CSV table of C-alpha atoms in Angstrom, one decimal:
chain,number,residue,atom,x,y,z
W,771,UNK,CA,-6.6,12.0,2.4
W,772,UNK,CA,-5.2,9.6,5.5
W,773,UNK,CA,-2.6,7.5,5.4
W,774,UNK,CA,-2.2,4.8,7.8
W,775,UNK,CA,0.7,3.7,8.7
W,776,UNK,CA,0.4,0.3,10.6
W,777,UNK,CA,3.4,-1.2,12.8
W,778,UNK,CA,3.9,2.5,13.3
W,779,UNK,CA,6.2,2.1,16.3
W,780,UNK,CA,8.0,-0.4,14.3
W,781,UNK,CA,11.0,-0.3,12.0
W,782,UNK,CA,10.2,0.7,9.3
W,783,UNK,CA,6.6,2.4,10.3
W,784,UNK,CA,7.6,4.6,12.5
W,785,UNK,CA,10.1,6.3,10.0
W,786,UNK,CA,8.0,6.3,7.5
W,787,UNK,CA,5.6,8.5,9.6
W,788,UNK,CA,8.4,10.7,10.3
W,789,UNK,CA,9.2,11.1,7.1
W,790,UNK,CA,5.4,11.5,5.8
W,791,UNK,CA,5.0,13.9,9.3
W,792,UNK,CA,8.0,15.6,7.3
W,793,UNK,CA,5.8,16.3,3.9
W,794,UNK,CA,3.2,18.1,6.1
W,795,UNK,CA,1.1,15.2,5.3
W,796,UNK,CA,-1.8,13.8,7.1
W,797,UNK,CA,-0.7,10.3,9.2
W,798,UNK,CA,-2.0,7.8,11.8
W,799,UNK,CA,-0.2,5.6,13.6
W,800,UNK,CA,-1.9,1.9,13.6
W,801,UNK,CA,-0.6,0.4,17.1
W,802,UNK,CA,-1.4,-0.2,20.5
W,803,UNK,CA,-0.6,2.8,21.4
W,804,UNK,CA,-2.5,5.1,18.6
W,805,UNK,CA,-5.0,6.9,18.2
W,806,UNK,CA,-7.6,5.2,17.8
W,807,UNK,CA,-5.5,2.0,18.6
W,808,UNK,CA,-5.0,-0.6,16.5
W,809,UNK,CA,-4.5,-4.2,16.7
W,810,UNK,CA,-4.1,-7.4,14.7
W,811,UNK,CA,-5.5,-9.4,16.8
W,812,UNK,CA,-8.4,-7.4,17.9
W,813,UNK,CA,-10.3,-6.8,14.6
W,814,UNK,CA,-12.8,-4.4,16.9
W,815,UNK,CA,-10.1,-2.2,16.3
W,816,UNK,CA,-9.1,-2.2,12.4
W,817,UNK,CA,-12.8,0.4,11.6
W,818,UNK,CA,-11.8,3.7,13.4
W,819,UNK,CA,-8.2,3.4,12.4
W,820,UNK,CA,-9.5,2.8,8.5
W,821,UNK,CA,-11.6,6.0,9.3
W,822,UNK,CA,-11.3,8.6,6.2
W,823,UNK,CA,-7.9,6.6,4.9
W,824,UNK,CA,-7.3,6.4,1.5
W,825,UNK,CA,-3.9,4.7,1.1
W,826,UNK,CA,-1.9,2.5,4.0
W,827,UNK,CA,1.4,1.0,4.8
W,828,UNK,CA,0.4,-2.6,5.8
W,829,UNK,CA,3.2,-4.3,7.7
W,830,UNK,CA,2.0,-7.2,10.2
W,831,UNK,CA,3.4,-7.9,13.1
W,832,UNK,CA,5.9,-10.4,13.9
W,833,UNK,CA,5.5,-11.5,10.4
W,834,UNK,CA,3.4,-12.9,7.4
W,835,UNK,CA,5.3,-16.1,8.0
W,836,UNK,CA,3.5,-17.2,11.7
W,837,UNK,CA,0.3,-18.4,11.6
W,838,UNK,CA,-2.9,-16.5,11.2
W,839,UNK,CA,-1.0,-14.2,9.2
W,840,UNK,CA,-2.8,-14.3,6.0
W,841,UNK,CA,-6.4,-14.4,6.9
W,842,UNK,CA,-5.5,-11.0,9.0
W,843,UNK,CA,-4.1,-9.4,5.3
W,844,UNK,CA,-7.2,-10.8,3.7
W,845,UNK,CA,-9.8,-9.5,6.5
W,846,UNK,CA,-8.1,-6.2,6.7
W,847,UNK,CA,-7.7,-5.8,3.2
W,848,UNK,CA,-11.1,-6.2,1.7
W,849,UNK,CA,-12.2,-3.9,4.7
W,850,UNK,CA,-9.9,-1.7,3.9
W,851,UNK,CA,-11.3,-1.2,0.3
W,852,UNK,CA,-14.7,-1.2,0.9
W,853,UNK,CA,-14.4,1.7,3.2
W,854,UNK,CA,-12.5,4.1,0.8
W,855,UNK,CA,-8.5,2.8,0.7
W,856,UNK,CA,-7.5,2.9,-2.4
W,857,UNK,CA,-3.9,2.7,-1.8
W,858,UNK,CA,-2.1,-0.3,-0.5
W,859,UNK,CA,1.3,-1.1,0.7
W,860,UNK,CA,2.6,-4.4,1.5
W,861,UNK,CA,5.8,-5.1,3.6
W,862,UNK,CA,6.7,-8.5,2.3
W,863,UNK,CA,9.3,-11.3,3.4
W,864,UNK,CA,11.4,-12.6,0.8
W,865,UNK,CA,11.5,-16.4,0.5
W,866,UNK,CA,8.3,-17.2,2.4
W,867,UNK,CA,5.5,-18.9,0.7
W,868,UNK,CA,2.8,-18.0,4.0
W,869,UNK,CA,3.8,-14.1,2.6
W,870,UNK,CA,3.4,-14.7,-1.2
W,871,UNK,CA,0.0,-15.6,-0.2
W,872,UNK,CA,-0.9,-12.2,1.6
W,873,UNK,CA,0.9,-10.5,-1.6
W,874,UNK,CA,-1.9,-12.3,-4.0
W,875,UNK,CA,-4.4,-10.8,-1.3
W,876,UNK,CA,-3.2,-7.7,-2.2
W,877,UNK,CA,-2.8,-7.8,-5.5
W,878,UNK,CA,-6.2,-9.1,-6.2
W,879,UNK,CA,-8.2,-6.3,-3.8
W,880,UNK,CA,-9.0,-4.1,-6.4
W,881,UNK,CA,-6.6,-1.1,-4.5
W,882,UNK,CA,-3.6,-0.1,-5.9
W,883,UNK,CA,-1.2,-2.0,-4.7
W,884,UNK,CA,2.6,-2.1,-4.2
W,885,UNK,CA,4.9,-4.9,-2.9
W,886,UNK,CA,7.9,-4.3,-1.1
W,887,UNK,CA,9.2,-8.5,-0.4
W,888,UNK,CA,12.5,-7.7,1.5
W,889,UNK,CA,15.5,-9.6,2.7
W,890,UNK,CA,16.7,-9.8,6.7
W,891,UNK,CA,17.2,-5.9,7.9
W,892,UNK,CA,20.6,-4.6,8.8
W,893,UNK,CA,19.0,-2.7,11.9
W,894,UNK,CA,17.6,-6.2,12.9
W,895,UNK,CA,21.4,-5.9,14.5
W,896,UNK,CA,21.0,-1.9,15.8
W,897,UNK,CA,17.8,-2.5,17.0
W,898,UNK,CA,15.8,-4.7,19.8
W,899,UNK,CA,15.9,-8.2,17.2
W,900,UNK,CA,20.2,-8.8,18.1
W,901,UNK,CA,21.0,-5.8,19.4
W,902,UNK,CA,21.5,-7.4,22.5
W,903,UNK,CA,23.1,-10.5,20.7
W,904,UNK,CA,25.8,-7.7,19.3
W,905,UNK,CA,26.3,-5.6,22.5
W,906,UNK,CA,27.7,-8.9,24.7
W,907,UNK,CA,30.2,-9.7,21.7
W,908,UNK,CA,28.1,-12.8,20.5
W,909,UNK,CA,25.2,-13.3,17.8
W,910,UNK,CA,24.4,-17.1,18.7
W,911,UNK,CA,21.3,-18.1,16.0
W,912,UNK,CA,20.5,-21.5,14.6
W,913,UNK,CA,21.7,-20.4,11.3
W,914,UNK,CA,24.4,-21.4,8.8
W,915,UNK,CA,27.1,-20.5,6.7
W,916,UNK,CA,24.7,-19.4,3.8
W,917,UNK,CA,24.4,-15.9,3.1
W,918,UNK,CA,22.0,-13.7,3.4
W,919,UNK,CA,21.9,-9.7,1.3
W,920,UNK,CA,20.9,-7.8,4.0
W,921,UNK,CA,18.7,-4.8,3.1
W,922,UNK,CA,18.7,-1.4,4.9
W,923,UNK,CA,16.0,-0.1,6.4
W,924,UNK,CA,16.2,2.8,5.0
W,925,UNK,CA,16.0,2.2,1.4
W,926,UNK,CA,12.8,0.0,2.5
W,927,UNK,CA,11.1,3.5,3.6
W,928,UNK,CA,12.5,5.8,0.6
W,929,UNK,CA,10.7,3.4,-1.5
W,930,UNK,CA,7.6,3.0,0.9
W,931,UNK,CA,7.2,7.0,0.7
W,932,UNK,CA,7.2,7.1,-3.0
W,933,UNK,CA,5.0,4.3,-3.2
W,934,UNK,CA,2.3,6.2,-0.7
W,935,UNK,CA,3.4,9.3,-2.5
W,936,UNK,CA,4.1,9.4,-5.8
W,937,UNK,CA,2.3,8.0,-9.2
W,938,UNK,CA,4.6,4.9,-10.6
W,939,UNK,CA,4.8,2.4,-8.2
W,940,UNK,CA,1.4,0.7,-8.2
W,941,UNK,CA,1.2,-2.3,-9.9
W,942,UNK,CA,5.1,-3.4,-9.0
W,943,UNK,CA,6.6,-6.3,-6.9
W,944,UNK,CA,9.6,-5.1,-6.0
W,945,UNK,CA,12.1,-7.6,-4.4
W,946,UNK,CA,14.6,-5.6,-2.1
W,947,UNK,CA,17.9,-7.0,-1.1
W,948,UNK,CA,21.2,-5.4,0.1
W,949,UNK,CA,24.0,-5.1,-2.9
W,950,UNK,CA,26.4,-8.0,-1.2
W,951,UNK,CA,25.7,-11.3,0.3
W,952,UNK,CA,27.0,-11.6,4.4
W,953,UNK,CA,27.3,-15.4,6.1
W,954,UNK,CA,26.0,-14.5,9.7
W,955,UNK,CA,30.1,-15.0,10.9
W,956,UNK,CA,30.8,-12.0,7.9
W,957,UNK,CA,28.2,-10.1,9.7
W,958,UNK,CA,30.4,-9.9,12.7
W,959,UNK,CA,33.2,-9.4,11.2
W,960,UNK,CA,32.3,-6.2,9.4
W,961,UNK,CA,30.6,-5.2,12.9
W,962,UNK,CA,34.3,-5.8,14.4
W,963,UNK,CA,35.7,-4.3,11.9
W,964,UNK,CA,33.3,-1.2,12.6
W,965,UNK,CA,33.3,-1.0,15.9
W,966,UNK,CA,37.1,-1.9,17.3
W,967,UNK,CA,35.3,-4.5,19.4
W,968,UNK,CA,35.6,-8.6,18.7
W,969,UNK,CA,32.3,-9.7,17.9
W,970,UNK,CA,31.7,-13.1,16.8
W,971,UNK,CA,28.8,-15.8,15.2
W,972,UNK,CA,27.9,-19.1,17.2
W,973,UNK,CA,26.0,-21.4,15.8
W,974,UNK,CA,23.7,-22.5,17.9
W,975,UNK,CA,20.5,-25.9,17.6
W,976,UNK,CA,16.8,-24.2,17.3
W,977,UNK,CA,16.1,-26.0,20.7
W,978,UNK,CA,19.1,-23.5,22.6
W,979,UNK,CA,18.2,-21.1,20.6
W,980,UNK,CA,14.0,-20.7,21.8
W,981,UNK,CA,15.0,-21.6,24.9
W,982,UNK,CA,17.8,-18.4,25.2
W,983,UNK,CA,14.9,-16.1,23.2
W,984,UNK,CA,11.9,-17.4,25.8
W,985,UNK,CA,14.4,-16.5,29.0
W,986,UNK,CA,15.3,-12.8,27.5
W,987,UNK,CA,11.2,-12.4,27.6
W,988,UNK,CA,10.4,-13.6,24.0
W,989,UNK,CA,6.9,-15.5,23.7
W,990,UNK,CA,8.0,-19.7,23.1
W,991,UNK,CA,4.9,-18.9,20.1
W,992,UNK,CA,7.4,-15.9,18.8
W,993,UNK,CA,10.4,-17.7,19.9
W,994,UNK,CA,9.4,-20.8,17.5
W,995,UNK,CA,8.5,-18.6,14.6
W,996,UNK,CA,11.7,-16.4,14.6
W,997,UNK,CA,13.5,-20.1,14.7
W,998,UNK,CA,11.4,-21.3,11.5
W,999,UNK,CA,12.6,-18.1,10.0
W,1000,UNK,CA,16.3,-18.7,10.5
W,1001,UNK,CA,15.9,-22.6,9.7
W,1002,UNK,CA,13.5,-22.4,7.0
W,1003,UNK,CA,13.9,-19.1,5.3
W,1004,UNK,CA,17.9,-19.3,5.6
W,1005,UNK,CA,18.1,-21.9,4.0
W,1006,UNK,CA,19.9,-20.3,0.6
W,1007,UNK,CA,16.9,-19.3,-0.9
W,1008,UNK,CA,17.5,-16.3,-0.8
W,1009,UNK,CA,21.4,-16.6,-1.4
W,1010,UNK,CA,21.3,-14.0,-4.7
W,1011,UNK,CA,21.1,-10.1,-5.1
W,1012,UNK,CA,18.5,-7.7,-7.0
W,1013,UNK,CA,18.6,-4.7,-8.4
W,1014,UNK,CA,14.8,-3.7,-6.4
W,1015,UNK,CA,16.3,-1.2,-4.6
W,1016,UNK,CA,17.5,0.7,-7.9
W,1017,UNK,CA,14.4,0.0,-10.0
W,1018,UNK,CA,12.1,2.0,-7.5
W,1019,UNK,CA,14.4,4.7,-7.0
W,1020,UNK,CA,17.2,4.4,-9.3
W,1021,UNK,CA,19.8,4.3,-7.4
W,1022,UNK,CA,22.3,1.7,-5.6
W,1023,UNK,CA,21.2,-0.4,-2.5
W,1024,UNK,CA,22.4,0.7,0.4
W,1025,UNK,CA,25.9,-1.1,1.2
W,1026,UNK,CA,26.5,-3.1,4.8
W,1027,UNK,CA,29.6,-1.9,5.9
W,1028,UNK,CA,28.2,1.9,5.5
W,1029,UNK,CA,25.6,0.9,7.7
W,1030,UNK,CA,28.1,-0.3,10.2
W,1031,UNK,CA,30.2,2.3,10.4
W,1032,UNK,CA,27.2,4.7,10.9
W,1033,UNK,CA,25.8,2.8,13.7
W,1034,UNK,CA,29.0,2.2,15.1
W,1035,UNK,CA,28.2,4.5,18.0
W,1036,UNK,CA,25.2,1.8,19.3
W,1037,UNK,CA,27.4,-1.2,19.9
W,1038,UNK,CA,29.9,0.7,21.3
W,1039,UNK,CA,27.9,2.0,24.5
């Protein structure tokens, strides 16, 4: 009855693995450092990772909108079902046509499925991706003043664990957002209020963002993909709030102000 958690060292995956372990359930971490190792770009690692697995938390690195993601999701899903996996929980992205193609693959797989279609994570500001920018006091991104309903990863984790371990979530597509729309400038203001530091948002061009990301160690391909997410996905298509968290859990989504207060010490170091 092993549960495979792909991206098991990432923002959602490591939290899900910890929760499942606390429930005394058998968990396998799907990552390069896992045993056995798993890599999306090396399909020879997939069979061992799936051996004896009945449920999978399916997250794709770096993102379902990146080239090659659909082909990998399709091939992995087919292998998983063929080797005995009965339940799939897919982490997806809101407003991403490429991600929705992968959603259809999972929905048509023959397994019990749940899709978590998510807005941007609040934890992008407190863990790796944008943490350095917040610590520096300047969030420089190729984004406009279009608002986004930022979502707390803890809400995703609560739903994923429920979908992996409980009945009642199969065949459900949950579109998940936070309870408020915030622009990046408003996010900077919220972070400033929580930390007592001045944190500002500065819009930059796509080329400026890519050059800066590459100078900080991001590959050109990943930098271009991230820039695509900013310029294409944050174009207003996601500037609305859903009640997906309430549908799944029967409670409201966590608010950004609460997240900022809870993580204030992270940004004061």
